[in-house]
Short mmCIF file of N, CA and C in Angstrom, two decimals:
data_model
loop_
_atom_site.label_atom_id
_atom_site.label_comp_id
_atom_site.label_asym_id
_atom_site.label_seq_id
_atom_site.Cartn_x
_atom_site.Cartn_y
_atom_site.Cartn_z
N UNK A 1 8.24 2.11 -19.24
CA UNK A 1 7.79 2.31 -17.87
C UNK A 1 6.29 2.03 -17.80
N UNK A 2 6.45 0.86 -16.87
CA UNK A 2 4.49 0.89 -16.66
C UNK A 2 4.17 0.51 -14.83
N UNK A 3 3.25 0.81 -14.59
CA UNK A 3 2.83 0.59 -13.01
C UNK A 3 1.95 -0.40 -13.08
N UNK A 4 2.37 -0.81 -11.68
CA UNK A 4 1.32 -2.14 -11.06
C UNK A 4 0.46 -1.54 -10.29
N UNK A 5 -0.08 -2.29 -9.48
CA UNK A 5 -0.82 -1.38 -8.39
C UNK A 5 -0.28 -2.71 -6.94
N UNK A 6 -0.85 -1.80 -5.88
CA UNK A 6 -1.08 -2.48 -4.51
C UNK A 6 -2.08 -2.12 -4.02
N UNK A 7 -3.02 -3.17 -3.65
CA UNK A 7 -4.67 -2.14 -3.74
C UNK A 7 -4.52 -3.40 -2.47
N UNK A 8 -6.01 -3.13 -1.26
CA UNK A 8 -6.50 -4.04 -0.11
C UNK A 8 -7.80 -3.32 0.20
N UNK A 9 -8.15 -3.75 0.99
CA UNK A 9 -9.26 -3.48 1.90
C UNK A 9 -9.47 -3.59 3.03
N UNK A 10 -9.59 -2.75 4.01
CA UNK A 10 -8.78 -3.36 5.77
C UNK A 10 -10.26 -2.99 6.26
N UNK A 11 -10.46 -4.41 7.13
CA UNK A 11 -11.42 -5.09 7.70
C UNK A 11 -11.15 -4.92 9.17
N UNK A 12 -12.39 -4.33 10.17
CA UNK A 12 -12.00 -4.81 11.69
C UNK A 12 -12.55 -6.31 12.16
N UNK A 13 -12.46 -6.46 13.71
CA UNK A 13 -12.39 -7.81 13.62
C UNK A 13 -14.18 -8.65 13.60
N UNK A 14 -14.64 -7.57 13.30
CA UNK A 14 -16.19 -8.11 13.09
C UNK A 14 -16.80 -7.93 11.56
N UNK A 15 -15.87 -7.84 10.55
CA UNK A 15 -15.95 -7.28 9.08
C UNK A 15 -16.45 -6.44 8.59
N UNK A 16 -16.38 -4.70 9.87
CA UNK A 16 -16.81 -3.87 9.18
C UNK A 16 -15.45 -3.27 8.21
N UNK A 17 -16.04 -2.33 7.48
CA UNK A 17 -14.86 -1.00 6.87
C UNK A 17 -14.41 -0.43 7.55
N UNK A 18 -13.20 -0.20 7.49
CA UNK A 18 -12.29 0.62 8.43
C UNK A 18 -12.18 1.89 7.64
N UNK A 19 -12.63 2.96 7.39
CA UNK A 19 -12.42 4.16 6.63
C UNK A 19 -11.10 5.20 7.56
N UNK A 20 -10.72 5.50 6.78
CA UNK A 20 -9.57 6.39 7.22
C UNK A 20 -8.07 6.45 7.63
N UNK A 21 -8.25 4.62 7.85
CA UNK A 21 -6.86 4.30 8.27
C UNK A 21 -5.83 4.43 7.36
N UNK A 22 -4.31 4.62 7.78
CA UNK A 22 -3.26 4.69 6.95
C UNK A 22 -2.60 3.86 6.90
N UNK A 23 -2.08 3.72 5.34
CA UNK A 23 -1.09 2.08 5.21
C UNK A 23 0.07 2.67 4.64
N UNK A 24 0.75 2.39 5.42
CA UNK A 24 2.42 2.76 5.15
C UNK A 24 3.21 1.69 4.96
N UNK A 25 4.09 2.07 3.78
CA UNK A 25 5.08 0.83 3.40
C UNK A 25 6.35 1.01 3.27
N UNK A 26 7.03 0.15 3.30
CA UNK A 26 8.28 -0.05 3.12
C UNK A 26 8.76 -1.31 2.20
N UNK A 27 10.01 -1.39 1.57
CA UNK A 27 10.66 -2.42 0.99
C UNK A 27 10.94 -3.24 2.24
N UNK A 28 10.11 -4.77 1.78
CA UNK A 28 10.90 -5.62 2.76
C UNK A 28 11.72 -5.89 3.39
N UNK A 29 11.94 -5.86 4.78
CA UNK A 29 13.22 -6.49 5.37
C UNK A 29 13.94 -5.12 5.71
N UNK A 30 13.36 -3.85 5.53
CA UNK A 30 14.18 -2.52 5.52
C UNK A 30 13.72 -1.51 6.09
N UNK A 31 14.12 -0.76 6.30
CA UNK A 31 12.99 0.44 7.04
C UNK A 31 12.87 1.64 5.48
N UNK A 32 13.35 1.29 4.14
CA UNK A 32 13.21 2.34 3.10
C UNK A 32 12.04 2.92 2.49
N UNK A 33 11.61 3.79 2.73
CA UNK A 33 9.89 4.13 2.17
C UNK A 33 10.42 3.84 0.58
N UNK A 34 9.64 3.22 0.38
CA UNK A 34 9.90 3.28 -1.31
C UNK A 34 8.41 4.51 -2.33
N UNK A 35 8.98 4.61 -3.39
CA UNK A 35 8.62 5.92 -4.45
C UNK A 35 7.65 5.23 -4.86
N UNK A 36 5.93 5.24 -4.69
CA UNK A 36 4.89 4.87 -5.03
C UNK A 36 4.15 6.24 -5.35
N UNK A 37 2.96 6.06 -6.19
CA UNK A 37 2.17 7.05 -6.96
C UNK A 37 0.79 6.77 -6.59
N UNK A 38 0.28 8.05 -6.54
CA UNK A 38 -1.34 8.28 -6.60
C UNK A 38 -2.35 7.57 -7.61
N UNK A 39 -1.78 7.58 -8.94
CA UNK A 39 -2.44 7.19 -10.06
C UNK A 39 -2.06 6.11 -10.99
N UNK A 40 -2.33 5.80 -11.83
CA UNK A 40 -1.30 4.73 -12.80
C UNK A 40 -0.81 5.41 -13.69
N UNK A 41 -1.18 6.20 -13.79
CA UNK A 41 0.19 7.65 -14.88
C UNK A 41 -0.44 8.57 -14.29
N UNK A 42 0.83 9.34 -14.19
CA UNK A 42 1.26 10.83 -13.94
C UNK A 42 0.83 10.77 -12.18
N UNK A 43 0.14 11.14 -11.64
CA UNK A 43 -0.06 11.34 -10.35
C UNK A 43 1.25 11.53 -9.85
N UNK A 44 0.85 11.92 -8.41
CA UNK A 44 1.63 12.84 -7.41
C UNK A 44 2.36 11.19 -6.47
N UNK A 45 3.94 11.48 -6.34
CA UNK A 45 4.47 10.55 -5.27
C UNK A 45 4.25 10.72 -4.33
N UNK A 46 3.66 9.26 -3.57
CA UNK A 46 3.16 8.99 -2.27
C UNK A 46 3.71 8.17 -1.32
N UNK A 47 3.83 8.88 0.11
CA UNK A 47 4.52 7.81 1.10
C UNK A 47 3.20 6.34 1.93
N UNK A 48 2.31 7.13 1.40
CA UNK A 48 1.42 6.02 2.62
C UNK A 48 -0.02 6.67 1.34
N UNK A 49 -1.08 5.49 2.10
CA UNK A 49 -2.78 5.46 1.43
C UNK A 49 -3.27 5.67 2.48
N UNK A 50 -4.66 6.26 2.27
CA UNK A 50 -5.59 6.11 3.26
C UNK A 50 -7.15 5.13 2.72
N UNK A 51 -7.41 4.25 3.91
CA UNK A 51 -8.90 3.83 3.23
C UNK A 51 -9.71 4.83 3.17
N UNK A 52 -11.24 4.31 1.88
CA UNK A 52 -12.30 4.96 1.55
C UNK A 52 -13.11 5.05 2.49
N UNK A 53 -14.37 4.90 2.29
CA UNK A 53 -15.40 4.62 3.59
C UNK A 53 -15.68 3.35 3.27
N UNK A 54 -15.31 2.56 2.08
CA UNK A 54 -15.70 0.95 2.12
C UNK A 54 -14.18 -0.06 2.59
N UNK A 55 -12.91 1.31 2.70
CA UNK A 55 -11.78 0.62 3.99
C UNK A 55 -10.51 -0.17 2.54
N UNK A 56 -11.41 0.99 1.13
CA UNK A 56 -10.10 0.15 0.18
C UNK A 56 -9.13 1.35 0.22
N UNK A 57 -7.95 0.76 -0.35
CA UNK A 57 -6.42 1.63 -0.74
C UNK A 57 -6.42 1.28 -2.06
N UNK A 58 -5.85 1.90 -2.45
CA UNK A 58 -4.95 1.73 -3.43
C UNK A 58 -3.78 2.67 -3.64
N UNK A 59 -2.32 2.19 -4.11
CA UNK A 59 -0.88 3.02 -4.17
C UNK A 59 -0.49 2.18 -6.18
N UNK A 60 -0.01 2.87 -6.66
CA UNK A 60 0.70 2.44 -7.96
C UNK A 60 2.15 2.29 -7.66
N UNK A 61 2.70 1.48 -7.90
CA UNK A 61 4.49 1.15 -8.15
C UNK A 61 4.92 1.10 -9.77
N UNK A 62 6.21 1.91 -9.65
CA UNK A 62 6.49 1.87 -10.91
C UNK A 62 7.42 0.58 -11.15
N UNK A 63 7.09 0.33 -12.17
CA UNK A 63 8.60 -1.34 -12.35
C UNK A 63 9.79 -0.87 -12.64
N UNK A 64 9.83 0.52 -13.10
CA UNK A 64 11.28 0.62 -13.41
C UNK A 64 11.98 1.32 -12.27
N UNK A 65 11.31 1.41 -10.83
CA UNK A 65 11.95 1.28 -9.45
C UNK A 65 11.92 -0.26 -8.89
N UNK A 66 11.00 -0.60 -9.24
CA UNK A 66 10.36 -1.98 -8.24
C UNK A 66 9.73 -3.05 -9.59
N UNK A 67 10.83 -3.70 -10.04
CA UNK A 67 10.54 -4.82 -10.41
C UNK A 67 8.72 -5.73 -10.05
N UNK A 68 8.02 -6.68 -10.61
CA UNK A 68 6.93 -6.91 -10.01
C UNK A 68 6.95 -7.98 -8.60
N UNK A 69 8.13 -8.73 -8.92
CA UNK A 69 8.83 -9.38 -7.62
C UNK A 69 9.29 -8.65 -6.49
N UNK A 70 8.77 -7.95 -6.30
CA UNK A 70 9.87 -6.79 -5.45
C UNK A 70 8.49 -6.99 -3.51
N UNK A 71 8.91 -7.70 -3.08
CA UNK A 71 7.89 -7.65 -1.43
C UNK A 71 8.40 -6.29 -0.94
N UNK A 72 6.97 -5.83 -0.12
CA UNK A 72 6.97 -4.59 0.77
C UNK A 72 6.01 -5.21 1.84
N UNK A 73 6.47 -4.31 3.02
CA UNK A 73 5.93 -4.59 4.06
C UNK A 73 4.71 -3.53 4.68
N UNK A 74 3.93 -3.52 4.97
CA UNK A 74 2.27 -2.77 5.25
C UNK A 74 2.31 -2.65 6.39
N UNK A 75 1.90 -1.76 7.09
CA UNK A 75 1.42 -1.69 8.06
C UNK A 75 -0.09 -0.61 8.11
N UNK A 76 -0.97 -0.89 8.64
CA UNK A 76 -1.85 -0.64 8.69
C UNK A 76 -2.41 0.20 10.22
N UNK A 77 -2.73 1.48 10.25
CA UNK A 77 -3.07 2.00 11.48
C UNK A 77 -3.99 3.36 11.62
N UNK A 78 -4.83 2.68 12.62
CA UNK A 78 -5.51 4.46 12.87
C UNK A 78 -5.76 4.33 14.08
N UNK A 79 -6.17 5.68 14.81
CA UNK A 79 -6.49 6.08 15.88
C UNK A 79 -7.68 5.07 16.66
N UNK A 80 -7.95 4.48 18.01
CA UNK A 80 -8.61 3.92 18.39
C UNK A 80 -8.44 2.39 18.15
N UNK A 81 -7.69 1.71 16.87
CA UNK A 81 -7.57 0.63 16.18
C UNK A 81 -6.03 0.25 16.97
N UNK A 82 -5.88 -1.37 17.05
CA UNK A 82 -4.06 -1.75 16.97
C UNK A 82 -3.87 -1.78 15.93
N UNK A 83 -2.75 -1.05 15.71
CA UNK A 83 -1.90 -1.36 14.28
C UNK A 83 -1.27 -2.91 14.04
N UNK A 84 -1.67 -2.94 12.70
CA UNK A 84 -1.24 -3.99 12.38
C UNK A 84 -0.13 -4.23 10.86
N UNK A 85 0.64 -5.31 10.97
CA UNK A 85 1.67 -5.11 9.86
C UNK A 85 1.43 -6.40 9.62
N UNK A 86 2.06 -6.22 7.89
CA UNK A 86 2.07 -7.41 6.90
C UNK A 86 3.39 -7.78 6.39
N UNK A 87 4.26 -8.17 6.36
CA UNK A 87 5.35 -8.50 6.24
C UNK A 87 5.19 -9.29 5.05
N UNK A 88 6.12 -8.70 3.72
CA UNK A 88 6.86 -10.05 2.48
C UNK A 88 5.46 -9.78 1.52
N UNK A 89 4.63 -8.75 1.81
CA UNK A 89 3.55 -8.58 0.23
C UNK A 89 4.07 -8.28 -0.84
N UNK A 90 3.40 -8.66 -1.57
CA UNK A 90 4.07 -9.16 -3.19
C UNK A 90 2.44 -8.79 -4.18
#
């Protein structure tokens, strides 16, 4: 058993940091929250990230749920902001 990560950085439309927003995922093509982690070992299972104050995430996937081929879909949202989604990330 080893983890990957899914890490970003969410930008508004003038390239500041977006701090605080939440990115929620799912397995492609599905509405299934899939079993992601806080840490790259041991940490606590997580449904969604929040950005820093420089607007990064990061979530760990384990491979022996989620293969490294495995697309999920993002969506990205906070208060005041349109949400926005990413469809087929890999």
């Amino acid at each position: 058993m080893s983890r990957y990560s899914l890490f970003g950085t969410i930008q508004d439309g003038n390239g500041a940091a977006v701090s605080g927003a939440t990115i929620s995922f799912a397995l492609a093509d599905t509405a299934t929250t899939p079993t992601l982690y806080s840490a790259k070992t041991s940490g606590t299972v997580v449904t969604s990230a929040t950005t820093d104050s420089k607007g990064y995430w990061i979530v760990y996937v384990d491979d022996s749920d989620y293969p490294l081929v495995t697309l999920f879909d993002i969506t990205v949202s906070k208060t005041g902001h349109v949400s926005q989604s990413y469809p087929d990330v890999w």
